XYZ file of C-alpha atoms in Angstrom:
107
model
C 4.787 20.884 -22.094
C 2.687 18.399 -24.000
C -0.351 16.877 -22.296
C -1.151 13.268 -22.860
C -4.736 12.526 -23.811
C -6.513 9.435 -22.670
C -8.107 7.159 -25.235
C -11.859 7.360 -25.610
C -13.926 4.964 -23.566
C -15.317 2.353 -25.886
C -18.915 1.139 -25.516
C -19.491 -1.706 -23.085
C -20.129 -5.034 -24.798
C -22.977 -7.372 -23.937
C -20.465 -9.883 -22.577
C -18.925 -7.218 -20.318
C -22.378 -6.232 -19.045
C -23.191 -9.860 -18.255
C -19.851 -10.361 -16.505
C -20.359 -7.233 -14.396
C -23.850 -8.451 -13.428
C -22.349 -11.773 -12.328
C -19.697 -9.975 -10.281
C -22.412 -7.865 -8.676
C -24.234 -11.039 -7.598
C -21.123 -12.210 -5.749
C -20.830 -8.818 -4.055
C -24.522 -8.954 -3.097
C -23.934 -12.340 -1.480
C -21.207 -10.802 0.670
C -23.264 -7.688 1.428
C -24.709 -8.910 4.713
C -22.987 -8.648 8.113
C -23.777 -12.235 9.104
C -22.507 -13.654 5.821
C -19.315 -11.593 6.045
C -18.739 -12.943 9.548
C -19.392 -16.497 8.358
C -16.858 -16.132 5.547
C -14.272 -14.908 8.043
C -14.961 -17.926 10.281
C -14.482 -20.267 7.342
C -10.964 -18.872 6.883
C -9.955 -21.184 9.745
C -11.354 -24.269 7.993
C -14.610 -26.021 7.363
C -17.535 -25.606 9.741
C -20.738 -27.485 10.385
C -24.011 -25.598 10.060
C -24.667 -26.489 13.708
C -21.570 -24.512 14.767
C -22.928 -21.386 13.098
C -26.341 -21.908 14.691
C -24.759 -21.941 18.150
C -22.389 -19.026 17.478
C -24.869 -16.666 15.820
C -27.878 -17.460 18.002
C -30.136 -17.845 14.991
C -32.315 -20.712 13.917
C -31.074 -23.450 11.619
C -33.236 -22.243 8.721
C -31.780 -18.718 8.794
C -28.206 -19.993 8.891
C -28.903 -22.422 6.059
C -30.345 -19.620 3.914
C -27.257 -17.455 4.477
C -24.985 -20.350 3.539
C -27.107 -21.127 0.474
C -26.651 -17.544 -0.753
C -22.877 -17.888 -0.350
C -22.909 -21.280 -2.082
C -24.992 -20.027 -5.023
C -22.533 -17.158 -5.459
C -19.660 -19.665 -5.620
C -17.987 -18.429 -2.439
C -18.427 -21.595 -0.371
C -18.907 -25.270 -1.069
C -20.697 -27.846 1.040
C -20.214 -31.473 1.958
C -23.079 -33.481 3.442
C -22.016 -36.138 5.947
C -24.959 -38.020 7.273
C -27.358 -35.450 8.707
C -24.714 -32.744 9.018
C -23.583 -30.333 6.338
C -20.097 -28.842 6.427
C -19.081 -25.699 4.567
C -15.686 -24.440 3.484
C -14.432 -21.552 1.394
C -14.345 -22.395 -2.283
C -12.373 -19.225 -3.013
C -10.170 -18.281 -0.039
C -8.962 -15.274 -2.041
C -12.212 -13.556 -1.021
C -10.433 -12.850 2.271
C -7.950 -10.651 0.391
C -10.895 -8.627 -0.871
C -12.120 -8.205 2.700
C -8.638 -7.013 3.666
C -8.853 -4.452 0.874
C -12.165 -3.204 2.302
C -10.566 -2.939 5.747
C -7.797 -0.782 4.250
C -10.379 1.536 2.700
C -12.021 1.986 6.112
C -8.843 3.257 7.744
C -8.651 7.045 8.093
């Protein structure tokens, strides 16, 4: 019986390193329980910052910082309407990733 050998792993390019760093930044943005919960809430549609403040029982500044992290990572987008800011998922496919994590947690 002949065994099949795998090709050698080639060295990582600078572009691949940079891309992996960028991916890691998105994962870091999601790596907080409150931000994960917020992303799940945005699956149902856009939300005002004030709704998160009431639901999480945190001050406006804290909620805004969490949303800013998600926005900077490209996960959410915002729309200012008067004094209120509304957020929505920019990439709803992130929910599929969360489903994948849930599957990994099952025994």
